[in-house]
Amino acid sequence: MPTAGYNITWDVQGEHFFETGVDHCVLYVYDDSAATGKKYANGVAWNGITSVNEAPSGADANKMYADNIKYLNIYSAEEFGATIEAYTYPDEWAVCDGSAEPLTGMVLGQQSRQMFGLCYRTKLGNDIKGDNLGYKLHLVYGCMASPSSRGYQSTNESPDAITFSWEINTTPVEVPVLVSGKEYKPTAIITLDSTKFTDSTSLEKWNALLTKLYGSTTGGGTGGDEPVPGYLPLPSEVFTTLGGTLPSSAS
């Protein structure tokens, strides 16, 4: 609501923004031997996701004192973790969850765990368009899942489906020099806002990124009519796909 005499205006119609929901989750199992050079390739849909709780940690202040005063704060490294909850998971998740299947229908637990990447959406809304304003894409790299508990209960008068849960830790990937003279720390997460790509030129670039993430029904093979699987591009490729130009030193 405008307030007379002030430069700042509160509660303008259309500026009551919010973020909600989670959907379109994609799993990319890491494959260092991929001949294509795409380490996070062959993305598969992860249905049944009920929540992704992002949990950054670190960046704690280590207080230094001198001359009887607080002299400075030194901050610890920041880490990114998350908790995934779901009713189900794709078959490809087995190697990420420490399972192996030597024979169809026979699953061994407590095996080596494979690194993976994730992509998921959260919806954006405001007081005019509700939750149809747009969405954010969350790209997560270097993920490893920790063992999780599973509670099986007898069916009763109030049956409910089992919810699976996994704690996720990450190892950041390198971020090259994207802008001349600007250095970035390694990161495990990139967040992208669809509402910033609305004109025809930027929307075309946004759709090009979606095609990389989700794959396409045509475009592969010599005839160009075979499905192409999605993959998780690294930060520099995300940057260039969305219209950025890498400095000559980073290309």
PDB file of C-alpha atoms in Angstrom, residues 24-28 40-45 118-121 135 137-141 192 206-216 228-234 237-238 241:
ATOM      1  CA  HIS A  24       9.113 -32.605 -12.541  1.00  0.00           C
ATOM      2  CA  CYS A  25      11.948 -34.279 -10.633  1.00  0.00           C
ATOM      3  CA  VAL A  26      14.599 -35.909 -12.826  1.00  0.00           C
ATOM      4  CA  LEU A  27      17.377 -38.285 -11.715  1.00  0.00           C
ATOM      5  CA  TYR A  28      20.736 -38.314 -13.513  1.00  0.00           C
ATOM      6  CA  TYR A  40      25.186 -36.722 -15.773  1.00  0.00           C
ATOM      7  CA  ALA A  41      23.358 -38.376 -18.661  1.00  0.00           C
ATOM      8  CA  ASN A  42      20.260 -40.468 -19.399  1.00  0.00           C
ATOM      9  CA  GLY A  43      17.888 -38.583 -17.119  1.00  0.00           C
ATOM     10  CA  VAL A  44      14.805 -40.467 -15.919  1.00  0.00           C
ATOM     11  CA  ALA A  45      11.591 -39.201 -14.388  1.00  0.00           C
ATOM     12  CA  LEU A 118      18.920 -33.945  -9.669  1.00  0.00           C
ATOM     13  CA  CYS A 119      16.634 -31.444 -11.349  1.00  0.00           C
ATOM     14  CA  TYR A 120      13.263 -30.413  -9.920  1.00  0.00           C
ATOM     15  CA  ARG A 121      10.774 -27.539 -10.151  1.00  0.00           C
ATOM     16  CA  TYR A 135       8.532 -21.764 -11.690  1.00  0.00           C
ATOM     17  CA  LEU A 137      14.408 -24.950 -11.746  1.00  0.00           C
ATOM     18  CA  HIS A 138      16.793 -26.407  -9.181  1.00  0.00           C
ATOM     19  CA  LEU A 139      19.867 -28.190 -10.583  1.00  0.00           C
ATOM     20  CA  VAL A 140      21.834 -30.179  -7.992  1.00  0.00           C
ATOM     21  CA  TYR A 141      25.255 -31.746  -8.612  1.00  0.00           C
ATOM     22  CA  LEU A 192      16.896 -20.673 -12.363  1.00  0.00           C
ATOM     23  CA  TRP A 206      15.111 -21.318 -21.882  1.00  0.00           C
ATOM     24  CA  ASN A 207      13.374 -23.976 -23.979  1.00  0.00           C
ATOM     25  CA  ALA A 208      16.765 -25.107 -25.295  1.00  0.00           C
ATOM     26  CA  LEU A 209      17.851 -25.728 -21.702  1.00  0.00           C
ATOM     27  CA  LEU A 210      14.661 -27.670 -20.981  1.00  0.00           C
ATOM     28  CA  THR A 211      15.338 -29.865 -24.004  1.00  0.00           C
ATOM     29  CA  LYS A 212      18.782 -30.680 -22.611  1.00  0.00           C
ATOM     30  CA  LEU A 213      17.397 -31.453 -19.166  1.00  0.00           C
ATOM     31  CA  TYR A 214      14.349 -33.463 -20.247  1.00  0.00           C
ATOM     32  CA  GLY A 215      15.494 -34.850 -23.600  1.00  0.00           C
ATOM     33  CA  SER A 216      13.355 -34.884 -26.734  1.00  0.00           C
ATOM     34  CA  VAL A 228      17.208 -38.301 -27.194  1.00  0.00           C
ATOM     35  CA  PRO A 229      17.669 -38.764 -23.419  1.00  0.00           C
ATOM     36  CA  GLY A 230      18.050 -35.746 -21.189  1.00  0.00           C
ATOM     37  CA  TYR A 231      21.223 -34.874 -19.304  1.00  0.00           C
ATOM     38  CA  LEU A 232      22.312 -32.467 -16.590  1.00  0.00           C
ATOM     39  CA  PRO A 233      24.611 -29.798 -18.103  1.00  0.00           C
ATOM     40  CA  LEU A 234      27.433 -28.412 -15.985  1.00  0.00           C
ATOM     41  CA  GLU A 237      26.934 -25.073 -20.340  1.00  0.00           C
ATOM     42  CA  VAL A 238      23.898 -23.798 -18.453  1.00  0.00           C
ATOM     43  CA  THR A 241      22.698 -22.167 -23.216  1.00  0.00           C
TER      44      THR A 241
END
